[in-house]
């Protein structure tokens, strides 16, 4: 898998980033990307790489792939306010992951 190949990190509907109801993402302040309207609680790694960051509230993960590309997975909108409720992490910072490895689970009912 090269730096331009990824697997979907979740099951759901693919959305343009510009449609996300958060200006930090819709205006691409954090960089380019896409959104997924999640329909399954399981979040997986989109690529082979290393977990470089897990936000204390478990709603955001940083992954650096083998080519050095940094990827941010942000789970939900305004989810930092949940203070970790509704999220279960299955990885640790420094851990090597492969595309498709489970990173986290989300309580979709609580988060919505």
PDB file of N, CA and C in Angstrom, residues 49-56 58 60-64 89-97 103:
ATOM      1  N   UNK A  49       0.773   1.865   9.545  1.00  0.00           N
ATOM      2  CA  UNK A  49       1.496   2.992  10.117  1.00  0.00           C
ATOM      3  C   UNK A  49       1.667   2.866  11.616  1.00  0.00           C
ATOM      4  N   UNK A  50       1.944   4.006  12.243  1.00  0.00           N
ATOM      5  CA  UNK A  50       2.154   4.067  13.688  1.00  0.00           C
ATOM      6  C   UNK A  50       1.168   5.049  14.299  1.00  0.00           C
ATOM      7  N   UNK A  51       0.583   4.667  15.431  1.00  0.00           N
ATOM      8  CA  UNK A  51      -0.288   5.570  16.169  1.00  0.00           C
ATOM      9  C   UNK A  51       0.614   6.608  16.825  1.00  0.00           C
ATOM     10  N   UNK A  52       0.470   7.860  16.410  1.00  0.00           N
ATOM     11  CA  UNK A  52       1.348   8.917  16.909  1.00  0.00           C
ATOM     12  C   UNK A  52       0.656   9.838  17.905  1.00  0.00           C
ATOM     13  N   UNK A  53      -0.676   9.753  17.965  1.00  0.00           N
ATOM     14  CA  UNK A  53      -1.413  10.603  18.894  1.00  0.00           C
ATOM     15  C   UNK A  53      -2.777   9.996  19.161  1.00  0.00           C
ATOM     16  N   UNK A  54      -3.179  10.020  20.419  1.00  0.00           N
ATOM     17  CA  UNK A  54      -4.555   9.721  20.806  1.00  0.00           C
ATOM     18  C   UNK A  54      -4.976  10.849  21.733  1.00  0.00           C
ATOM     19  N   UNK A  55      -5.997  11.597  21.332  1.00  0.00           N
ATOM     20  CA  UNK A  55      -6.466  12.693  22.168  1.00  0.00           C
ATOM     21  C   UNK A  55      -6.995  12.111  23.476  1.00  0.00           C
ATOM     22  N   UNK A  56      -6.776  12.767  24.602  1.00  0.00           N
ATOM     23  CA  UNK A  56      -7.203  12.225  25.903  1.00  0.00           C
ATOM     24  C   UNK A  56      -8.676  11.840  25.977  1.00  0.00           C
ATOM     25  N   UNK A  58     -10.294  10.448  23.598  1.00  0.00           N
ATOM     26  CA  UNK A  58     -10.424   9.276  22.709  1.00  0.00           C
ATOM     27  C   UNK A  58     -11.226   9.546  21.434  1.00  0.00           C
ATOM     28  N   UNK A  60     -10.037  11.433  18.830  1.00  0.00           N
ATOM     29  CA  UNK A  60      -9.151  11.764  17.714  1.00  0.00           C
ATOM     30  C   UNK A  60      -7.876  10.934  17.788  1.00  0.00           C
ATOM     31  N   UNK A  61      -7.440  10.473  16.615  1.00  0.00           N
ATOM     32  CA  UNK A  61      -6.257   9.615  16.509  1.00  0.00           C
ATOM     33  C   UNK A  61      -5.350  10.137  15.403  1.00  0.00           C
ATOM     34  N   UNK A  62      -4.078  10.165  15.670  1.00  0.00           N
ATOM     35  CA  UNK A  62      -3.095  10.506  14.664  1.00  0.00           C
ATOM     36  C   UNK A  62      -2.351   9.253  14.239  1.00  0.00           C
ATOM     37  N   UNK A  63      -2.187   9.076  12.957  1.00  0.00           N
ATOM     38  CA  UNK A  63      -1.462   7.936  12.394  1.00  0.00           C
ATOM     39  C   UNK A  63      -0.458   8.487  11.389  1.00  0.00           C
ATOM     40  N   UNK A  64       0.770   8.006  11.447  1.00  0.00           N
ATOM     41  CA  UNK A  64       1.762   8.342  10.436  1.00  0.00           C
ATOM     42  C   UNK A  64       2.046   7.079   9.652  1.00  0.00           C
ATOM     43  N   UNK A  89     -10.980   2.901  23.148  1.00  0.00           N
ATOM     44  CA  UNK A  89      -9.778   2.788  22.319  1.00  0.00           C
ATOM     45  C   UNK A  89      -9.224   1.372  22.408  1.00  0.00           C
ATOM     46  N   UNK A  90      -8.717   0.875  21.285  1.00  0.00           N
ATOM     47  CA  UNK A  90      -8.110  -0.455  21.229  1.00  0.00           C
ATOM     48  C   UNK A  90      -6.625  -0.396  20.882  1.00  0.00           C
ATOM     49  N   UNK A  91      -6.054   0.810  20.870  1.00  0.00           N
ATOM     50  CA  UNK A  91      -4.637   0.979  20.520  1.00  0.00           C
ATOM     51  C   UNK A  91      -3.972   1.938  21.500  1.00  0.00           C
ATOM     52  N   UNK A  92      -2.642   1.977  21.431  1.00  0.00           N
ATOM     53  CA  UNK A  92      -1.842   2.874  22.252  1.00  0.00           C
ATOM     54  C   UNK A  92      -0.897   3.674  21.361  1.00  0.00           C
ATOM     55  N   UNK A  93      -0.488   4.849  21.832  1.00  0.00           N
ATOM     56  CA  UNK A  93       0.505   5.647  21.116  1.00  0.00           C
ATOM     57  C   UNK A  93       1.779   4.819  20.978  1.00  0.00           C
ATOM     58  N   UNK A  94       2.367   4.857  19.786  1.00  0.00           N
ATOM     59  CA  UNK A  94       3.580   4.101  19.500  1.00  0.00           C
ATOM     60  C   UNK A  94       3.315   2.737  18.893  1.00  0.00           C
ATOM     61  N   UNK A  95       2.083   2.311  18.925  1.00  0.00           N
ATOM     62  CA  UNK A  95       1.717   1.003  18.395  1.00  0.00           C
ATOM     63  C   UNK A  95       1.718   1.024  16.870  1.00  0.00           C
ATOM     64  N   UNK A  96       2.236  -0.030  16.262  1.00  0.00           N
ATOM     65  CA  UNK A  96       2.192  -0.207  14.818  1.00  0.00           C
ATOM     66  C   UNK A  96       0.872  -0.881  14.458  1.00  0.00           C
ATOM     67  N   UNK A  97       0.208  -0.355  13.427  1.00  0.00           N
ATOM     68  CA  UNK A  97      -1.066  -0.911  12.982  1.00  0.00           C
ATOM     69  C   UNK A  97      -1.015  -1.181  11.485  1.00  0.00           C
ATOM     70  N   UNK A 103      -9.145   0.354  15.669  1.00  0.00           N
ATOM     71  CA  UNK A 103      -8.567   1.418  16.490  1.00  0.00           C
ATOM     72  C   UNK A 103      -9.471   1.752  17.672  1.00  0.00           C
TER      73      UNK A 103
END
